[in-house]
Coordinates of C-alpha atoms and ligand atoms in Angstrom, one line a residue:
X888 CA 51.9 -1.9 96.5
X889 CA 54.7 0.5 96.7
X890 CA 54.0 4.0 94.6
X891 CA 56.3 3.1 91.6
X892 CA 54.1 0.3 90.6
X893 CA 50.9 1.9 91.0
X894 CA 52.8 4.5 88.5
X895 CA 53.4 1.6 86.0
X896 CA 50.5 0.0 86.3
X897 CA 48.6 3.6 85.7
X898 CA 50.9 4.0 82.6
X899 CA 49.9 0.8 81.1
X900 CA 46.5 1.1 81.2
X901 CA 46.8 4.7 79.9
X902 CA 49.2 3.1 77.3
X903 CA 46.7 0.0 76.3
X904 CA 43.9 2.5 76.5
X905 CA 45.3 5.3 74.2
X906 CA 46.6 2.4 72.0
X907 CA 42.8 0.9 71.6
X908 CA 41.4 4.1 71.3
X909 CA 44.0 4.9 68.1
X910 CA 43.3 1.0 66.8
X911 CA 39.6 2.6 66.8
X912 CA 40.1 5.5 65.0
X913 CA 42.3 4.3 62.6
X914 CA 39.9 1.3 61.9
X915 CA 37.0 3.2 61.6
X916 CA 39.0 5.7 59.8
X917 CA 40.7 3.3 57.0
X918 CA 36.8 1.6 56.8
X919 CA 35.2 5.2 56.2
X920 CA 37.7 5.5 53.1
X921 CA 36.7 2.2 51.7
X922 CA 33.1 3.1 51.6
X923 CA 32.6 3.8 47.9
X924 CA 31.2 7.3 47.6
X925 CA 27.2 7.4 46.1
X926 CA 27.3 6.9 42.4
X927 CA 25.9 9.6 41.0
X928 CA 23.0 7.7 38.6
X929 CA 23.8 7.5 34.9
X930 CA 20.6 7.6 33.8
X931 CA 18.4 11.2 35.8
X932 CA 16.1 9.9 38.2
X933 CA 12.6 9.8 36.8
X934 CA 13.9 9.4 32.8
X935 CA 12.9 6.0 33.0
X936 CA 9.4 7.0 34.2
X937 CA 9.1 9.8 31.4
X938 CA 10.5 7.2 28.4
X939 CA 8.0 4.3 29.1
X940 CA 5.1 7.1 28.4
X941 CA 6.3 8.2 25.4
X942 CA 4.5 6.8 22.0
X943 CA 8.2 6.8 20.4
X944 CA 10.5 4.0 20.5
X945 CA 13.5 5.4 22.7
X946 CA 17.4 4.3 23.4
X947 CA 19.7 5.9 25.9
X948 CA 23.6 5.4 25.2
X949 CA 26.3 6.4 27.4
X950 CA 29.6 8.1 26.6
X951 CA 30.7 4.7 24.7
X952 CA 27.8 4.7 23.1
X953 CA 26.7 1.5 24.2
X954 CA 22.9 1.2 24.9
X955 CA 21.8 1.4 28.3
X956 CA 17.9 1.7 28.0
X957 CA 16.1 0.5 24.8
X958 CA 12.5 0.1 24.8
X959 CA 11.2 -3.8 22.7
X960 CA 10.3 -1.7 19.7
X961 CA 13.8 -0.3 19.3
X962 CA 15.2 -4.2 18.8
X963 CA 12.1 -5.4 16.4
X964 CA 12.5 -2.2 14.3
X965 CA 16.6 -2.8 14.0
X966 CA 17.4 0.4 15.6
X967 CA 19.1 -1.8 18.2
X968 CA 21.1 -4.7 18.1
X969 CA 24.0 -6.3 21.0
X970 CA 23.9 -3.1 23.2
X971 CA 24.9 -1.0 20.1
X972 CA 23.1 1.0 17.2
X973 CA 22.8 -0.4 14.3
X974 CA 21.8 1.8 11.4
X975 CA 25.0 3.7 10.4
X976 CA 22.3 6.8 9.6
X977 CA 21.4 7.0 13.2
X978 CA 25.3 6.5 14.6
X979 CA 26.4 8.9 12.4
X980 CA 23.5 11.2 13.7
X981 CA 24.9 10.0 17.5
X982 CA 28.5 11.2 16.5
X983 CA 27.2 14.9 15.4
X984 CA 24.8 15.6 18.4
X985 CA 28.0 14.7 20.6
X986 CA 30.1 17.1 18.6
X987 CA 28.2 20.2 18.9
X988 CA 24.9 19.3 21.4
X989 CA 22.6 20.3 18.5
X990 CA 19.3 18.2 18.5
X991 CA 19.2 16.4 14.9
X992 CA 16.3 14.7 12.7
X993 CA 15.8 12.4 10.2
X994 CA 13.2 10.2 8.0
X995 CA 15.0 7.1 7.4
X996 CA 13.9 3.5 5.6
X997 CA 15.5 0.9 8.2
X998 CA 15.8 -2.5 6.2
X999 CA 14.9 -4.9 9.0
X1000 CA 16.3 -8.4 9.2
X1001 CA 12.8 -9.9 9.0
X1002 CA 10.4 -8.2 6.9
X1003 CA 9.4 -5.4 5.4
X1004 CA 11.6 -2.2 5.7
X1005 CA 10.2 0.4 9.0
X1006 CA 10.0 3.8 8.0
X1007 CA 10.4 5.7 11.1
X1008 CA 11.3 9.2 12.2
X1009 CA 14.2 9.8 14.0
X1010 CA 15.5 12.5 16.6
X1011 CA 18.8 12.7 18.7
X1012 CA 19.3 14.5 21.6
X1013 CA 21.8 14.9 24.1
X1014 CA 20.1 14.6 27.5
X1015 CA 23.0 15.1 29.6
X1016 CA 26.5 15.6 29.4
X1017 CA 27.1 11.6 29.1
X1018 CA 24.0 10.5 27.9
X1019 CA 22.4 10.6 24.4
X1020 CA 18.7 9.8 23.4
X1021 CA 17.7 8.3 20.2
X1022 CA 13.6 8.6 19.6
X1023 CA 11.9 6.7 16.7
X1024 CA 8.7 7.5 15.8
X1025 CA 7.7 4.4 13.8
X1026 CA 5.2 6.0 10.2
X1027 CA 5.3 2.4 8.1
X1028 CA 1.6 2.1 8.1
X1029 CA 1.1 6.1 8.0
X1030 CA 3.6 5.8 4.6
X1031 CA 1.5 2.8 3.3
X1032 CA -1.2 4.6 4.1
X1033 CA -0.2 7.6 2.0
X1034 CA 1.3 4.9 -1.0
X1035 CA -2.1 3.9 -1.4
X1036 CA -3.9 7.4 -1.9
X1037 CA -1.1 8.2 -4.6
X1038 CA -2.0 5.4 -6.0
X1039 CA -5.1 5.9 -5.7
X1040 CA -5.1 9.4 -7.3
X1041 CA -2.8 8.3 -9.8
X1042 CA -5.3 5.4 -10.8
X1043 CA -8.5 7.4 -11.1
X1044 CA -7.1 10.0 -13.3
X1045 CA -5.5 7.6 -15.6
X1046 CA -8.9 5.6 -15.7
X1047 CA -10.7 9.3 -16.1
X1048 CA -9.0 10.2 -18.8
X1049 CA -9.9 7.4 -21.2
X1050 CA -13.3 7.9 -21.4
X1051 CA -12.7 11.8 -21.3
X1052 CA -10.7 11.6 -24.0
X1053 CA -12.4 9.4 -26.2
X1054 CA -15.5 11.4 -25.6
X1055 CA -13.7 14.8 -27.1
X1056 CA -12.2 12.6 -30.4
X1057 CA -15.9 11.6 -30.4
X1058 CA -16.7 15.4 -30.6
X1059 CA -14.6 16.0 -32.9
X1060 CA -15.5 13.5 -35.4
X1061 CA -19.1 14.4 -35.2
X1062 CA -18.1 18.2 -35.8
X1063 CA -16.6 16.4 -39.0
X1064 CA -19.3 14.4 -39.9
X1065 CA -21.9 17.1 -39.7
X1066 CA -23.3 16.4 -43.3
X1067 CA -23.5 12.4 -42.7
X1068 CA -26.0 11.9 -40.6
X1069 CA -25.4 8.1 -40.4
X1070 CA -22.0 8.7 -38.9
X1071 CA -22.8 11.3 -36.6
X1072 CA -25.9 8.6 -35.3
X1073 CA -22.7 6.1 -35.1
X1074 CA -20.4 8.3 -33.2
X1075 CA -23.6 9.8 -30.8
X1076 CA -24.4 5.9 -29.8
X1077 CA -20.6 5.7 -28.8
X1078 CA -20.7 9.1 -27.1
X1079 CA -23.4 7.8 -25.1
X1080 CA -21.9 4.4 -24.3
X1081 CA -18.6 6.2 -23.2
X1082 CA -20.1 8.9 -20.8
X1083 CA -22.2 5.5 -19.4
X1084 CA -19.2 4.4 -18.7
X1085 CA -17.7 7.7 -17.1
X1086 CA -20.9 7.8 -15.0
X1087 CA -20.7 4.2 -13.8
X1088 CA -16.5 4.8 -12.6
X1089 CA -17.6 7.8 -11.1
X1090 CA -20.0 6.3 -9.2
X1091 CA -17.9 3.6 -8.3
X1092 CA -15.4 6.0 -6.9
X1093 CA -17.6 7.2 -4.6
X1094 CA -18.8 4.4 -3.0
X1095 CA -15.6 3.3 -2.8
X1096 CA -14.2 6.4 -0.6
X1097 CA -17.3 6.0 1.6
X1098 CA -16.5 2.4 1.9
X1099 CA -12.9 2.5 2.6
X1100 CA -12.9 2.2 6.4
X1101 CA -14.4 -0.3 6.9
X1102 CA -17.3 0.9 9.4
X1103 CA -20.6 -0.2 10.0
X1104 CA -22.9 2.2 8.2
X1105 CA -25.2 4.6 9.7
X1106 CA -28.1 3.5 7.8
X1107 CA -27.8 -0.2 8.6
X1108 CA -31.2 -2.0 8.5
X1109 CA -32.8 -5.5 8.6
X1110 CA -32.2 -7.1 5.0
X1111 CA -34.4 -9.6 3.2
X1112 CA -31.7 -11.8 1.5
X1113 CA -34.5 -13.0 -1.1
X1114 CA -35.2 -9.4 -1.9
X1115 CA -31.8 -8.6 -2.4
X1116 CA -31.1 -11.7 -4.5
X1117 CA -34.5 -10.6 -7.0
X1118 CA -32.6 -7.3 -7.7
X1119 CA -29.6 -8.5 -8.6
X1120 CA -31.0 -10.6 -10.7
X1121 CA -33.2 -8.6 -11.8
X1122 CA -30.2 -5.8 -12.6
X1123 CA -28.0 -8.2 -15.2
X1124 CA -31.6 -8.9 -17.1
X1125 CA -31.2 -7.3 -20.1
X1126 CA -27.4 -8.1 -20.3
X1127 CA -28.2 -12.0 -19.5
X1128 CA -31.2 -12.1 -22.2
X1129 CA -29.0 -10.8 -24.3
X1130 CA -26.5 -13.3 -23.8
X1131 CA -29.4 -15.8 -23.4
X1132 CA -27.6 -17.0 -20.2
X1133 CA -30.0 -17.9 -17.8
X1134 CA -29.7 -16.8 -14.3
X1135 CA -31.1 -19.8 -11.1
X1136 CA -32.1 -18.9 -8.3
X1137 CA -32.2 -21.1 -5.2
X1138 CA -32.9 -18.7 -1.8
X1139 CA -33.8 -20.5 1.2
X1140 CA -36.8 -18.4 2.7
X1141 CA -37.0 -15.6 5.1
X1142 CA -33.5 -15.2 5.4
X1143 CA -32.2 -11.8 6.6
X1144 CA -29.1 -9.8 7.2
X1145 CA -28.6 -6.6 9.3
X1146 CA -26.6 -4.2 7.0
X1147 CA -26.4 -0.9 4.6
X1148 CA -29.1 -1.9 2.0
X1149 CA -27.9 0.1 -0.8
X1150 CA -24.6 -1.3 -0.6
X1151 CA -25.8 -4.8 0.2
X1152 CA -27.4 -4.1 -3.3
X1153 CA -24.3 -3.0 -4.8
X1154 CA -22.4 -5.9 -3.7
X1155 CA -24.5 -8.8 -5.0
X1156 CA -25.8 -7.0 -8.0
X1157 CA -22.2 -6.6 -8.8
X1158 CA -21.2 -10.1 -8.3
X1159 CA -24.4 -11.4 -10.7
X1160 CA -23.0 -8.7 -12.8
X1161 CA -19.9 -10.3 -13.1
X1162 CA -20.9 -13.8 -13.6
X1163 CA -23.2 -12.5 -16.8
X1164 CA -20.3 -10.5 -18.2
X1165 CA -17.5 -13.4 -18.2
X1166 CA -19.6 -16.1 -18.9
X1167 CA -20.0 -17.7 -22.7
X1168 CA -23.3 -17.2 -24.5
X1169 CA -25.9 -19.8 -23.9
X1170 CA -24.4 -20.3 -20.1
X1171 CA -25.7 -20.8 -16.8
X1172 CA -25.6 -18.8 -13.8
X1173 CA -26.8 -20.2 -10.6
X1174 CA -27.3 -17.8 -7.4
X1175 CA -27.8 -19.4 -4.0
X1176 CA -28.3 -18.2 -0.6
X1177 CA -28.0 -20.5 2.3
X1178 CA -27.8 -20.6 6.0
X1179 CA -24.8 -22.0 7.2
X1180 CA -24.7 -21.9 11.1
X1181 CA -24.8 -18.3 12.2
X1182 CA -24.0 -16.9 8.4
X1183 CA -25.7 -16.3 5.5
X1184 CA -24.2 -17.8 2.3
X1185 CA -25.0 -16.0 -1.1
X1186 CA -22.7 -17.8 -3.6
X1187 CA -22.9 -16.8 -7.2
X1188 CA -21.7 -19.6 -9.5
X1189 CA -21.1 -19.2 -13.2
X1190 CA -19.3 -21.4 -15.8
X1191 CA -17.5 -18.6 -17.6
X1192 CA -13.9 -18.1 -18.5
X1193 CA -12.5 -18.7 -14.7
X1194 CA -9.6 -16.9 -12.9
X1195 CA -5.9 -18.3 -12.5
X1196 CA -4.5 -18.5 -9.5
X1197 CA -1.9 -15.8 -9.4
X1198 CA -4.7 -13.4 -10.1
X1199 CA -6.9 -15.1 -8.2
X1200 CA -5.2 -13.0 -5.5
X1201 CA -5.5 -9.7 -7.0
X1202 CA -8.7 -9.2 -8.5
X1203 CA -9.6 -7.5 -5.0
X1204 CA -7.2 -4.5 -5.6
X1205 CA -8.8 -1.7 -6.9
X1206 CA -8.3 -1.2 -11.2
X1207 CA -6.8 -5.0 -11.2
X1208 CA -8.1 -6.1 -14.2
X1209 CA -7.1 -9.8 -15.3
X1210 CA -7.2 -8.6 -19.3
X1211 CA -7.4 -5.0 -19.0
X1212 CA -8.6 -5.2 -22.6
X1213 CA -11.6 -7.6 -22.5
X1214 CA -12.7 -5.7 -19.4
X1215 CA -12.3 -2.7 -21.0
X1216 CA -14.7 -3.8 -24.1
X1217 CA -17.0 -5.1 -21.3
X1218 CA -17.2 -1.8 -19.7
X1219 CA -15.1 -3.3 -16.6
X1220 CA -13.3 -0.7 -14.4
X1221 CA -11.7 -2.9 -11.8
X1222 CA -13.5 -1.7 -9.2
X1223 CA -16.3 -3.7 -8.6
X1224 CA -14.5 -6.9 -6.6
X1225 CA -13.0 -4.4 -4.6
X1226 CA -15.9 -2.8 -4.0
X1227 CA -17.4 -6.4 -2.8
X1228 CA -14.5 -6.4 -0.7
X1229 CA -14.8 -3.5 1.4
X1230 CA -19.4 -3.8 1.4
X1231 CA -18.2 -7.5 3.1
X1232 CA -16.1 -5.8 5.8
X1233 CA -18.1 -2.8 6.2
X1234 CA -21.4 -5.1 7.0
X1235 CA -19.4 -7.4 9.5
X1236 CA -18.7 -10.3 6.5
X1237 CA -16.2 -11.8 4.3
X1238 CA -15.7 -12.7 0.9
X1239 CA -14.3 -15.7 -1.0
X1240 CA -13.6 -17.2 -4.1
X1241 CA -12.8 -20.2 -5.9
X1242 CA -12.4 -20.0 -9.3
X1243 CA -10.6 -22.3 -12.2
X1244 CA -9.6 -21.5 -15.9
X1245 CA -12.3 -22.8 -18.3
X1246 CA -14.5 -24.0 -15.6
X1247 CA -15.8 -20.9 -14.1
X1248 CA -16.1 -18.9 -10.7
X1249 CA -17.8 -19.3 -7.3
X1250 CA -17.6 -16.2 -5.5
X1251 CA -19.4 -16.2 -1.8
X1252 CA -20.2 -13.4 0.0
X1253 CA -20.8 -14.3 3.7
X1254 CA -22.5 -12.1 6.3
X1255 CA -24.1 -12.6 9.5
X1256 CA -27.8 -14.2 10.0
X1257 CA -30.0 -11.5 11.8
X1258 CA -32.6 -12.8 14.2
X1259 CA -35.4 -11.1 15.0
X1260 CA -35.7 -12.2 18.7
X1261 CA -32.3 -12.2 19.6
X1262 CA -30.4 -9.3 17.2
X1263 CA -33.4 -6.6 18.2
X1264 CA -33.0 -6.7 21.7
X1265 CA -29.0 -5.9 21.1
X1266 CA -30.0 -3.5 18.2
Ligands
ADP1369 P1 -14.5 -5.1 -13.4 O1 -15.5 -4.0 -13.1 O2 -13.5 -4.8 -14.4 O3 -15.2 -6.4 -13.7 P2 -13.9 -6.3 -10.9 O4 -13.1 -5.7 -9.7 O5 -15.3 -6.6 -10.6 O6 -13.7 -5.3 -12.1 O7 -13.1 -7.6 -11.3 C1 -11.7 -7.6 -11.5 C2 -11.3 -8.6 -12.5 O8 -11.6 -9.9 -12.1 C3 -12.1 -8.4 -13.8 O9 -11.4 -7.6 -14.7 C4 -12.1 -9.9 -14.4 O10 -10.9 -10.1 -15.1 C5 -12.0 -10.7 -13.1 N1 -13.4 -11.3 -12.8 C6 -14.3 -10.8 -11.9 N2 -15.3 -11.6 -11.9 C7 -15.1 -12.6 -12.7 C8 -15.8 -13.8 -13.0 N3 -17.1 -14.1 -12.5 N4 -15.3 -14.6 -13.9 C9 -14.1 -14.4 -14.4 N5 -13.3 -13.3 -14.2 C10 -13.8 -12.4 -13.3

């Protein structure tokens, strides 16, 4: 090989090297470009770790404010619906914390498509310079809650004030009367009868407020169910003599319950009390208690003037009278059934009812059977 061609030879190989070595470059080059840089994450690392601990319901929305995190809640409460809020309270609220970065809050009553409306608390936040927070802090039950004891309060003084009142005109007339002696004996009788009657609501009142939660009591013992029968019956006695309704009883022996005695007591003297007082003259009342399977049954049966059905599902309320006015002549204060109520739940039981217009009421109170053998060693 003559010098000129070792030359040309050299040169292509320098040329086909240099050339692969640019192809290289360039390749690697033009595939560096078309690696897509990092995203940076929309959502801070660790957000996502912080919102699934909070109590509050929580939605993230971007800069379009579309949702980009929503916890279940936010969807069942109608915060959230199709990736977009839905309450035009809260957008608007979205709208003003992305004007000016100011945090804002708000109580709000969100109708929901399926039942009732969800009062809930809301705050917005921005939480970065895309991103926006919505937190709903669900209070429905907090606001039912707090419905009831106005209700509550409202109730008792309007029920106080009758007998309060009548008690000063009462006063007053006997003030008047002072050289009558038969009318001042009249209006004394009716003194008494209406400050019975204070005594008896305010009593009522307060074992209602222990009552309400529902929690066993702390001075639960063992019950004889025949005992507890005896007093009831033993309680309406003058009012049934007078009525000459006569009261049955039909206890299956050595039955016993594991409950609060004296509101056991309250409970069944109240229902006996009840039967007596809307039954006719000349009536029946018939008290049984019965074992069925683990329970004990003590059903109180009378063939007075019956409940409709519409009420039917009331008379549990507290102050629901059926005829505000009969019960009022009776001495009723709407308290006892829902006193029942809560004695049933407190001790682990229910209560139920059937009752029919002219034909009279059955109502059952049902707790659990205590055994000896078995319920002590648990006890
Ligand atoms: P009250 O102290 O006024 O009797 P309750 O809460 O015990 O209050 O009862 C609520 C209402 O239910 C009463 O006003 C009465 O109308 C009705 N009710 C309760 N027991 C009977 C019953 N045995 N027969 C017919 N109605 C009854």
């Amino acid at each position: 090989m003559d010098i000129d061609a070792a030359y040309l030879i050299a040169g292509a190989v320098g040329a086909a090297v240099g050339a692969t070595v640019t192809f290289v470059w360039l390749f690697s080059e033009r595939r560096q470009n078309a690696v897509p840089e990092e995203p940076t994450p929309l959502v801070p690392p660790g957000a996502q770790a912080v919102l699934s601990v909070l109590s509050s319901t929580t939605v993230l929305l971007d800069s379009s404010d579309t949702v980009l995190e929503a916890s279940a809640q936010a969807v069942a409460l109608g915060i959230v619906r199709d990736r977009r809020i839905e309450p035009d309270e809260i957008r608007a609220m979205v709208q003003q914390v992305r004007r000016d970065g100011q945090v804002r809050e708000s109580n709000l009553t969100l109708q929901r498509r399926r039942g009732l409306p969800a009062h809930v608390s809301v705050r917005v936040a921005p939480l970065t310079s895309r991103l926006v927070i919505v937190l709903a802090l669900d209070r429905t039950d907090q606001q039912r809650v707090e419905n009831i004891r106005r209700d509550f309060v409202a109730n008792v003084s309007h029920e106080l004030k009758t007998p309060v009142g009548a008690l000063n005109l009462l006063a007053e007339a006997v003030a008047e009367a002072k050289d009558d002696p038969e009318s001042v004996v009249r209006f004394a009788s009716r003194m008494q009868t209406e400050s019975e009657r204070l005594t008896r609501l305010v009593q009522q009142i307060i074992d209602l407020s222990r009552l309400q939660n529902d929690v066993a009591s702390d001075d639960a013992t063992t019950v004889k169910v025949d005992e507890l029968v005896a007093e009831a019956c033993e309680h309406s006695a003058t009012e049934s003599e007078r009525k000459r309704i006569e009261i049955s009883r039909t206890v299956e022996p050595d039955l016993l319950v594991h409950g609060d005695r004296a509101q056991l007591h309250a409970a069944v003297s109240n229902l006996v009390e009840n039967a007596v007082t809307y039954s006719p003259e000349g009536s029946r009342v018939v008290v049984t208690a019965a074992l069925a399977g683990d329970d004990v049954r003590i059903s109180v049966a009378d063939n007075g003037i019956g409940i409709a059905g519409p009420e039917l599902e009331r008379i549990f309320e507290r102050f629901y009278r059926v005829d505000p006015a009969r019960a009022r002549a009776t001495g009723g204060t709407g308290l006892g059934r829902s006193i029942v109520k809560h004695v049933a739940a407190s001790n682990g039981g229910t209560v139920d009812v059937w009752s029919e217009p002219g034909a009279g009421s059955t109502f059952t109170l049902v707790l659990p059977r205590f055994q000896h053998d078995l319920d002590e060693e648990i006890l």
